[in-house]
Coordinates of C-alpha atoms in Angstrom, one line a residue:
Chain A
M20 CA 101.7 119.4 93.4
F21 CA 102.2 119.5 90.0
V22 CA 103.7 115.6 89.5
I23 CA 105.6 114.7 86.8
G24 CA 106.0 110.6 85.8
E25 CA 108.7 109.3 85.1
R26 CA 108.7 105.9 84.1
I27 CA 108.8 105.8 80.1
N28 CA 112.5 106.3 80.2
G29 CA 114.7 104.7 78.4
M30 CA 116.7 104.1 81.4
F31 CA 114.4 101.5 83.0
K32 CA 114.6 98.3 81.0
D33 CA 110.9 97.9 79.9
V34 CA 110.8 100.8 78.1
A35 CA 113.9 99.9 77.0
E36 CA 112.5 97.2 75.4
A37 CA 109.9 98.3 74.8
V38 CA 110.9 100.7 72.2
K39 CA 113.0 98.3 70.6
K40 CA 109.9 95.9 69.5
K41 CA 107.8 98.5 68.9
D42 CA 105.9 96.9 71.7
K43 CA 102.9 99.6 72.6
E44 CA 100.7 98.5 74.9
V45 CA 104.2 98.6 77.1
I46 CA 104.1 102.5 77.0
R47 CA 100.3 103.1 76.8
S48 CA 100.2 101.1 79.8
L49 CA 103.0 102.8 82.4
A50 CA 101.2 106.3 80.6
K51 CA 97.6 105.3 81.8
K52 CA 98.7 103.8 85.0
Q53 CA 101.1 106.9 86.2
V54 CA 98.0 108.9 85.0
A55 CA 95.0 107.0 87.1
S56 CA 98.2 107.3 90.0
G57 CA 97.9 110.7 90.1
A58 CA 100.6 112.2 87.8
N59 CA 99.5 115.6 86.0
A60 CA 102.5 115.5 83.0
L61 CA 104.3 112.4 82.1
D62 CA 107.8 112.5 80.9
V63 CA 109.5 111.2 77.8
N64 CA 112.9 110.4 77.3
V65 CA 114.2 108.0 75.4
G66 CA 117.1 106.3 77.7
P67 CA 120.9 106.8 76.5
S68 CA 121.4 103.7 73.7
S69 CA 118.6 104.4 71.3
D70 CA 120.7 104.9 67.7
N71 CA 117.9 107.0 66.1
P72 CA 116.7 108.7 68.7
K73 CA 114.4 111.5 67.4
E74 CA 111.9 108.6 65.5
V75 CA 112.2 106.8 69.2
M76 CA 111.1 110.5 70.6
E77 CA 108.5 110.3 67.7
W78 CA 107.1 107.2 68.8
L79 CA 106.6 106.8 72.5
V80 CA 104.7 110.5 71.8
K81 CA 102.7 109.1 69.5
T82 CA 102.2 106.4 71.6
I83 CA 101.7 108.4 74.7
I84 CA 98.9 110.1 73.4
E85 CA 96.7 107.4 71.6
A86 CA 97.0 106.1 75.3
V87 CA 96.7 109.4 78.2
G88 CA 95.4 112.3 75.1
D89 CA 95.2 115.3 77.3
V90 CA 98.2 114.4 79.7
P91 CA 100.8 117.4 79.5
L92 CA 104.3 115.5 78.7
A93 CA 107.8 116.7 79.1
I94 CA 110.5 115.9 76.3
D95 CA 113.0 114.6 78.0
T96 CA 116.4 114.6 75.7
T97 CA 119.2 116.5 75.2
K98 CA 119.4 117.3 71.3
K99 CA 118.2 120.0 69.7
D100 CA 115.4 118.0 66.6
V101 CA 115.1 115.3 69.1
M102 CA 113.9 117.8 71.1
E103 CA 111.4 119.5 68.6
A104 CA 110.5 116.2 66.9
G105 CA 108.4 115.8 70.4
L106 CA 107.5 119.1 71.3
S107 CA 106.0 119.0 67.6
L108 CA 103.1 116.5 67.9
C109 CA 102.7 117.6 71.7
R110 CA 98.9 118.7 71.3
R111 CA 98.9 120.1 75.3
K112 CA 101.4 122.9 75.8
P113 CA 104.4 120.5 76.6
I114 CA 107.6 120.9 79.2
I115 CA 110.9 121.1 77.5
N116 CA 112.8 119.1 80.0
S117 CA 115.9 120.3 80.0
V118 CA 117.6 123.3 79.3
N119 CA 120.4 124.6 81.5
A120 CA 122.6 128.1 82.2
N121 CA 124.9 128.1 79.3
E122 CA 123.4 130.0 76.7
D123 CA 124.7 128.7 74.3
K124 CA 122.0 126.1 75.9
M125 CA 119.1 128.1 76.4
K126 CA 119.6 130.2 73.5
P127 CA 117.9 127.2 70.9
L128 CA 115.0 125.5 73.4
F129 CA 114.3 129.2 74.2
A130 CA 113.2 129.9 70.5
L131 CA 111.6 126.4 70.5
A132 CA 110.3 127.3 74.0
K133 CA 108.6 130.4 72.3
K134 CA 107.5 128.5 68.8
Y135 CA 105.8 125.1 70.4
K136 CA 104.7 127.8 73.5
A137 CA 106.2 125.2 75.8
S138 CA 107.1 125.9 80.0
V139 CA 111.1 125.5 80.4
I140 CA 112.4 123.5 82.9
G141 CA 116.1 125.1 84.0
L142 CA 118.6 123.1 85.7
T143 CA 121.3 125.4 88.0
T144 CA 124.5 124.1 86.2
D145 CA 126.4 125.2 83.3
K146 CA 129.8 124.7 82.1
S147 CA 130.8 123.8 85.6
G148 CA 129.1 121.5 87.2
I149 CA 127.0 121.8 90.0
P150 CA 127.5 124.7 91.9
K151 CA 128.5 123.1 95.7
D152 CA 126.1 125.7 97.8
S153 CA 122.5 127.7 97.1
E154 CA 124.0 131.2 96.4
G155 CA 125.8 129.5 92.6
R156 CA 122.7 127.9 92.8
L157 CA 120.5 130.9 93.0
E158 CA 123.0 133.4 90.3
L159 CA 122.0 130.3 88.0
A160 CA 119.1 130.0 88.0
M161 CA 119.2 134.5 87.6
K162 CA 120.8 134.5 84.7
I163 CA 118.1 131.2 83.7
I164 CA 115.4 133.1 84.2
A165 CA 116.9 136.9 82.8
S166 CA 117.9 134.4 79.4
A167 CA 114.1 133.5 78.8
M168 CA 112.6 137.5 80.2
E169 CA 115.0 137.9 77.1
H170 CA 113.7 135.5 75.1
G171 CA 110.1 136.4 75.5
I172 CA 109.4 133.8 77.5
D173 CA 107.1 134.4 80.9
T174 CA 108.5 133.8 84.5
S175 CA 105.3 131.9 85.5
D176 CA 106.7 129.4 82.4
I177 CA 109.8 129.1 84.3
Y178 CA 110.2 125.6 86.8
I179 CA 114.3 125.5 88.2
D180 CA 115.2 123.1 88.5
T181 CA 117.5 123.3 91.8
V182 CA 119.8 120.1 90.7
I183 CA 119.9 117.3 93.8
L184 CA 122.6 115.1 94.0
P185 CA 122.7 111.5 96.1
V186 CA 123.0 111.5 99.1
N187 CA 125.0 108.6 99.6
V188 CA 127.9 110.4 97.7
A189 CA 126.9 114.2 98.2
Q190 CA 125.2 114.7 101.4
A191 CA 125.9 118.3 102.3
H192 CA 123.8 119.1 98.8
V193 CA 120.3 118.5 100.1
K194 CA 119.9 121.1 102.8
E195 CA 121.7 123.7 99.7
V196 CA 119.0 122.5 97.7
L197 CA 115.9 123.1 100.2
K198 CA 118.1 126.7 100.8
T199 CA 117.9 127.2 97.5
I200 CA 114.4 125.8 96.5
R201 CA 113.2 128.7 100.0
E202 CA 115.0 131.6 98.4
L203 CA 113.9 131.4 94.5
K204 CA 110.9 132.6 96.2
V205 CA 111.3 135.1 97.5
L206 CA 114.6 136.2 95.1
A207 CA 112.5 136.9 92.1
D208 CA 109.0 138.4 91.3
P209 CA 107.4 136.3 90.3
A210 CA 108.8 133.5 91.5
P211 CA 109.6 130.9 89.0
K212 CA 107.9 127.5 90.3
T213 CA 109.8 124.7 91.1
I214 CA 110.7 121.5 90.3
L215 CA 112.9 118.4 91.0
G216 CA 113.7 115.2 90.6
L217 CA 113.3 113.3 92.7
S218 CA 114.5 109.7 92.2
N219 CA 117.8 111.0 92.4
V220 CA 118.2 111.9 95.4
S221 CA 118.1 107.9 96.2
Q222 CA 120.2 107.0 93.8
G223 CA 123.1 104.4 94.9
S224 CA 121.3 104.1 98.3
Q225 CA 120.1 100.5 99.3
A226 CA 117.1 99.7 97.4
H227 CA 114.1 99.2 100.6
L228 CA 115.9 102.7 101.5
K229 CA 115.1 104.5 98.7
P230 CA 111.1 104.7 99.1
L231 CA 111.2 106.5 103.3
I232 CA 114.3 108.4 101.3
N233 CA 112.2 109.5 98.9
R234 CA 109.6 109.6 101.0
T235 CA 110.6 112.0 103.2
F236 CA 112.8 114.2 100.8
L237 CA 110.0 115.3 99.2
A238 CA 108.3 116.7 102.5
M239 CA 111.1 118.5 103.5
A240 CA 111.5 120.0 99.7
I241 CA 107.5 121.0 100.0
A242 CA 108.3 122.6 103.9
S243 CA 110.9 124.8 101.2
G244 CA 108.6 126.0 98.6
L245 CA 108.9 123.3 96.2
D246 CA 106.1 123.5 93.2
A247 CA 106.5 119.8 91.3
A248 CA 109.2 116.5 90.8
I249 CA 109.5 113.9 88.4
M250 CA 108.9 111.1 90.0
D251 CA 107.7 108.1 90.6
A252 CA 103.7 108.7 90.5
N253 CA 103.0 104.8 90.2
D254 CA 104.6 105.5 94.6
K255 CA 101.4 104.8 96.7
D256 CA 103.2 106.2 99.3
L257 CA 105.4 108.9 98.6
L258 CA 102.2 110.8 96.9
D259 CA 100.5 110.1 99.7
T260 CA 103.4 112.2 101.2
A261 CA 103.2 114.8 98.6
I262 CA 99.9 115.5 99.1
T263 CA 100.2 115.0 103.5
A264 CA 103.0 117.8 102.7
E265 CA 100.8 120.0 100.2
L266 CA 97.3 120.1 103.2
L267 CA 100.3 120.6 106.3
M268 CA 101.4 124.3 104.4
E269 CA 97.8 125.1 103.2
R270 CA 97.8 124.5 99.4
Q271 CA 94.7 122.1 99.7
L272 CA 91.9 123.6 102.3
Y273 CA 91.6 120.4 105.6
C274 CA 88.5 117.6 105.0
D275 CA 88.5 114.7 106.6
S276 CA 89.3 111.9 104.5
F277 CA 91.9 114.4 102.3
L278 CA 93.8 112.1 100.6
D279 CA 90.4 110.4 98.5
A280 CA 89.8 114.7 98.0
Y281 CA 92.7 115.0 95.9
R282 CA 92.6 112.5 94.3
K283 CA 89.2 112.6 92.7
K284 CA 90.1 116.1 91.9
Chain B
M1 CA 116.6 114.8 116.9
F2 CA 116.0 114.7 120.5
V3 CA 113.3 112.5 121.1
I4 CA 111.2 112.6 123.8
G5 CA 108.4 109.8 124.4
E6 CA 105.0 111.0 125.2
R7 CA 103.3 108.0 126.2
I8 CA 103.5 108.2 130.1
N9 CA 100.6 111.1 130.4
G10 CA 97.7 110.3 132.5
M11 CA 95.4 111.3 129.3
F12 CA 96.5 107.9 128.3
K13 CA 93.5 105.4 129.2
D14 CA 96.6 102.4 129.9
V15 CA 98.3 104.6 132.4
A16 CA 95.1 106.7 133.4
E17 CA 94.2 102.6 135.2
A18 CA 97.3 101.7 135.9
V19 CA 97.4 104.9 138.7
K20 CA 94.4 104.1 139.5
K21 CA 95.5 100.8 140.3
K22 CA 98.8 101.4 141.6
D23 CA 100.4 98.8 138.5
K24 CA 103.7 99.9 138.2
E25 CA 104.4 97.0 135.6
V26 CA 102.7 99.0 133.8
I27 CA 104.7 101.7 134.0
R28 CA 108.0 100.4 134.2
S29 CA 107.3 98.7 130.4
L30 CA 105.6 101.8 128.5
A31 CA 109.0 103.4 130.0
K32 CA 111.2 100.1 128.6
K33 CA 110.0 100.3 125.7
Q34 CA 110.2 104.2 124.8
V35 CA 113.9 103.8 125.2
A36 CA 114.0 100.7 123.2
S37 CA 112.4 102.6 120.3
G38 CA 114.7 104.9 120.6
A39 CA 113.0 107.6 123.2
N40 CA 116.7 110.2 124.4
A41 CA 114.0 111.3 127.2
L42 CA 110.5 110.6 128.8
D43 CA 107.1 113.3 129.7
V44 CA 106.0 112.4 132.9
N45 CA 102.6 113.9 132.4
V46 CA 99.3 112.2 135.2
G47 CA 96.7 113.7 133.9
P48 CA 94.0 116.1 134.1
S49 CA 91.8 114.0 136.1
S50 CA 94.2 113.1 139.5
D51 CA 93.3 114.3 142.8
N52 CA 96.7 114.1 144.8
P53 CA 99.0 115.4 141.3
K54 CA 102.1 115.9 143.6
E55 CA 101.0 111.4 145.3
V56 CA 101.1 110.9 141.3
M57 CA 103.2 112.5 140.6
E58 CA 106.3 110.9 143.0
W59 CA 105.1 107.5 142.4
L60 CA 105.3 107.9 138.3
V61 CA 109.2 109.9 138.5
K62 CA 110.1 106.7 141.3
T63 CA 108.5 103.5 138.5
I64 CA 110.3 105.0 135.6
I65 CA 113.5 105.5 137.4
E66 CA 113.7 102.1 138.4
A67 CA 113.0 101.1 135.2
V68 CA 115.6 103.0 133.5
G69 CA 116.8 105.1 136.2
D70 CA 119.7 107.0 133.4
V71 CA 117.1 108.3 131.0
P72 CA 116.7 112.0 131.5
L73 CA 112.7 113.2 132.6
A74 CA 110.6 116.0 131.1
I75 CA 108.6 116.6 133.9
D76 CA 105.1 118.0 132.2
T77 CA 102.7 119.7 134.9
T78 CA 101.1 122.8 135.4
K79 CA 100.9 122.9 138.8
K80 CA 104.7 124.0 140.6
D81 CA 104.8 121.7 144.0
V82 CA 104.0 118.8 141.3
M83 CA 107.0 119.6 139.0
E84 CA 109.3 120.8 141.9
A85 CA 108.6 116.7 143.7
G86 CA 109.1 115.4 140.1
L87 CA 112.6 117.3 139.1
S88 CA 113.6 116.6 143.2
L89 CA 113.2 112.8 142.9
C90 CA 115.2 112.9 139.1
R91 CA 118.7 111.6 138.9
R92 CA 119.6 113.1 135.8
K93 CA 119.2 117.1 134.2
P94 CA 115.7 117.2 134.6
I95 CA 113.7 119.2 131.6
I96 CA 110.8 121.8 132.4
N97 CA 107.9 120.4 130.6
S98 CA 106.8 124.2 130.8
V99 CA 106.9 127.5 130.8
N100 CA 104.9 129.6 128.4
A101 CA 105.6 133.3 128.2
N102 CA 102.9 135.1 131.4
E103 CA 106.1 136.8 133.3
D104 CA 103.8 134.9 136.5
K105 CA 104.3 131.6 134.7
M106 CA 108.3 132.2 134.1
K107 CA 109.6 133.8 137.7
P108 CA 109.0 130.4 139.9
L109 CA 109.3 128.4 136.7
F110 CA 112.8 129.0 136.2
A111 CA 113.6 129.6 140.1
L112 CA 113.5 125.8 139.9
A113 CA 115.1 125.1 136.6
K114 CA 118.5 127.4 138.4
K115 CA 117.9 124.7 141.6
Y116 CA 117.2 121.6 139.7
K117 CA 119.7 122.8 137.0
A118 CA 116.4 122.0 134.8
S119 CA 116.5 122.5 130.8
V120 CA 113.0 124.1 130.1
I121 CA 110.6 123.6 126.9
G122 CA 109.0 127.8 127.0
L123 CA 105.6 126.9 124.9
T124 CA 105.4 131.1 122.6
T125 CA 101.8 131.4 124.0
D126 CA 100.4 133.4 126.9
K127 CA 97.6 135.1 128.5
S128 CA 96.4 135.7 125.1
G129 CA 96.7 132.9 123.7
I130 CA 98.1 131.1 121.0
P131 CA 99.7 134.0 118.2
K132 CA 97.7 133.2 114.8
D133 CA 101.0 134.0 113.6
S134 CA 105.2 133.1 113.4
E135 CA 105.2 137.1 113.8
G136 CA 103.5 136.8 117.3
R137 CA 104.9 133.3 118.2
L138 CA 108.7 134.9 117.8
E139 CA 108.2 138.1 120.4
L140 CA 107.2 135.0 122.8
A141 CA 109.4 133.4 122.5
M142 CA 112.0 136.3 122.5
K143 CA 110.1 137.1 125.7
I144 CA 111.2 133.8 127.1
I145 CA 114.9 133.6 126.0
A146 CA 114.4 137.6 127.8
S147 CA 113.5 136.1 130.9
A148 CA 115.4 133.0 130.9
M149 CA 118.6 135.0 130.5
E150 CA 117.4 137.7 134.2
H151 CA 117.1 134.5 135.9
G152 CA 120.5 133.2 134.6
I153 CA 119.2 130.3 132.5
D154 CA 121.9 129.3 129.7
T155 CA 119.7 129.8 126.3
S156 CA 121.4 126.3 125.3
D157 CA 119.4 124.8 128.0
I158 CA 115.6 126.8 126.5
Y159 CA 113.9 124.9 124.6
I160 CA 111.0 127.3 122.5
D161 CA 107.3 124.8 121.7
T162 CA 106.0 127.1 118.4
V163 CA 103.0 125.4 119.5
I164 CA 101.2 123.4 116.7
L165 CA 97.9 123.1 116.7
P166 CA 95.6 120.1 115.0
V167 CA 96.1 121.2 111.1
N168 CA 91.8 119.7 111.2
V169 CA 91.1 123.4 113.4
A170 CA 93.8 125.8 112.4
Q171 CA 95.3 124.1 108.7
A172 CA 96.7 128.2 108.3
H173 CA 98.8 127.9 111.9
V174 CA 100.6 125.2 110.1
K175 CA 103.3 127.0 108.4
E176 CA 103.7 129.5 110.7
V177 CA 105.0 127.0 113.2
L178 CA 107.6 125.6 110.9
K179 CA 108.3 129.7 110.1
T180 CA 109.1 130.6 113.4
I181 CA 111.6 127.3 113.9
R182 CA 114.0 128.6 111.2
E183 CA 113.6 132.2 111.8
L184 CA 114.6 131.7 115.7
K185 CA 117.4 129.8 113.7
V186 CA 118.9 133.1 113.6
L187 CA 117.3 135.3 115.1
A188 CA 118.8 134.9 119.1
D189 CA 122.6 133.7 118.8
P190 CA 123.6 131.6 120.3
A191 CA 120.0 129.7 119.5
P192 CA 118.1 127.7 121.3
K193 CA 116.9 124.9 121.1
T194 CA 112.8 124.1 119.2
I195 CA 110.8 121.2 120.5
L196 CA 107.5 120.4 118.9
G197 CA 104.2 118.3 120.6
L198 CA 104.0 116.3 117.5
S199 CA 100.8 114.4 118.5
N200 CA 99.5 117.4 118.1
V201 CA 99.1 118.1 114.7
S202 CA 96.8 114.7 114.1
Q203 CA 94.7 116.0 117.0
G204 CA 91.5 114.6 115.6
S205 CA 92.2 114.0 112.5
Q206 CA 90.8 109.9 111.6
A207 CA 92.7 107.2 113.2
H208 CA 95.1 106.0 110.0
L209 CA 95.7 109.2 108.9
K210 CA 97.5 110.5 112.0
P211 CA 101.0 108.7 111.0
L212 CA 100.7 109.4 108.0
I213 CA 100.5 113.6 109.1
N214 CA 102.9 113.3 111.9
R215 CA 105.7 112.2 110.2
T216 CA 105.1 115.0 107.1
F217 CA 104.8 117.1 109.4
L218 CA 107.9 115.9 111.2
A219 CA 110.1 115.7 108.3
M220 CA 108.9 119.1 107.0
A221 CA 109.9 120.1 110.8
I222 CA 112.8 118.7 110.5
A223 CA 113.6 120.9 107.1
S224 CA 113.0 123.3 108.9
G225 CA 115.7 123.3 111.9
L226 CA 113.6 121.2 115.0
D227 CA 115.5 119.8 117.2
A228 CA 113.6 118.0 119.6
A229 CA 109.7 116.4 119.3
I230 CA 107.7 114.5 122.1
M231 CA 106.0 111.9 120.2
D232 CA 105.3 108.8 119.6
A233 CA 108.9 106.5 120.3
N234 CA 106.8 103.5 119.4
D235 CA 106.5 104.7 116.3
K236 CA 109.1 103.5 114.1
D237 CA 107.9 104.7 110.5
L238 CA 108.0 108.1 112.5
L239 CA 111.5 106.9 113.9
D240 CA 112.9 106.2 110.5
T241 CA 111.4 109.1 109.1
A242 CA 113.0 111.5 111.5
I243 CA 115.9 109.2 111.0
T244 CA 115.6 110.4 107.5
A245 CA 115.3 113.5 108.0
E246 CA 118.1 113.9 109.7
L247 CA 121.0 112.4 107.3
L248 CA 119.4 114.5 104.6
M249 CA 119.9 117.2 106.6
E250 CA 123.1 116.5 106.7
R251 CA 123.0 116.2 111.7
Q252 CA 124.2 112.5 110.8
L253 CA 127.1 111.0 108.1
Y254 CA 126.1 109.1 106.1
C255 CA 126.4 105.1 105.9
D256 CA 124.4 103.0 103.9
S257 CA 123.0 101.2 106.5
F258 CA 122.0 104.8 107.9
L259 CA 118.8 104.2 110.5
D260 CA 120.9 100.8 111.9
A261 CA 123.7 103.0 112.5
Y262 CA 121.5 105.7 114.4
R263 CA 119.8 102.9 116.1
K264 CA 123.3 101.1 117.2
K265 CA 124.2 104.5 118.5

């Protein structure tokens, strides 16, 4: 599975403080630790309370590249100028996180994707919000894929995020998300990749139950065909679960010490 | 999920020895522990090396009923006379474990199911062995369901076991098993229940990896629609995973302490 580490996000206190103090070491060490734990890419989000998001994004991206230069970055912002600031500094193929199914969102961001040869995460939401069932989510996914094609973006560069909501407030959505992932794999050819912002599923649940909810849901999503997740790459049990689920789906060849073999790759 | 505790099986050393020494206490305590851990039923298997399997089955069933009288039992044997010996002693609706898709197997055992009002586990195997893909497994499942109906057995009393093989020797089978479970739910109406002999998936894997493989696979199978499993009911992490997966599938209503709520029921 393609693991995007979620930790460099201004919503986390340590990141917010590091940004305020321009403390590069905190960011560097978060970057290195996630990559050492198995992250294939790193999400970068300045957080909700930044006064100068563009400058912060540039500082974060530069700092991360100093620490782990070869790792792709997912530039995570709703602002076009912040997005371009991040993308323009990336050395490896970046990921735009994210567009949704609104035309006024897709148009400028697909143009940036084209300019910077970026992959794009497309959320199955639009002005009406998040559809409650898989049919609605599929419809928006197809809209995103169609628009991407019009802009000359390859379907293989699209990650559809079927938007998992917290189970404690939107329990009925969970199986709809799994169904959407499964059906996306047969609806489009070539099929787009699928992705989830995993930790959201346990948002608001009791702290000691969050890791259990996250790893159980991840196994279920991989069984449904999930390709990628923005998740806590430092949670070893979670990564073990992902590796094992992919083994069971025959995405990795069995060997006796399959966890070690995966991590050595 | 309907959990059938796997531990009272002569393949386990402690059970084999208890049988040899007629040590009721070992069996009683295994029965009580599994039920306390969350087993809804108990599997009873005399093991492969018994000289007098009928007598041993009777002794086991009687001993278990003394300990946990109200718990349904799955009589697990390939021999018709041993099966009947077990079934005839059960107080609660018993489970026949198992038939396969061979007519000469189904005929006598469905007759017993009728006589003792038992549920039946039907393995998707026949004289040619275990089909390698989901199509073959589905075909055998439909054969079992058709035969059960001919014998006047309700589809709701049938558990189709889609036969999970060890991932270390039959990795490609795993996703076929998941696919079969998913498709069985839409192929027959009413759909039969689905079941797996869970521990088999990790048979032969390194000991420290077995629990991880078992619980990851269980979450994946529940996402595919699994209703029941013969499994290690004493593995708390495994049961936590099952409860969480069912919560995510909305088979239990969310509440903050959902693990405790499930166990209190």
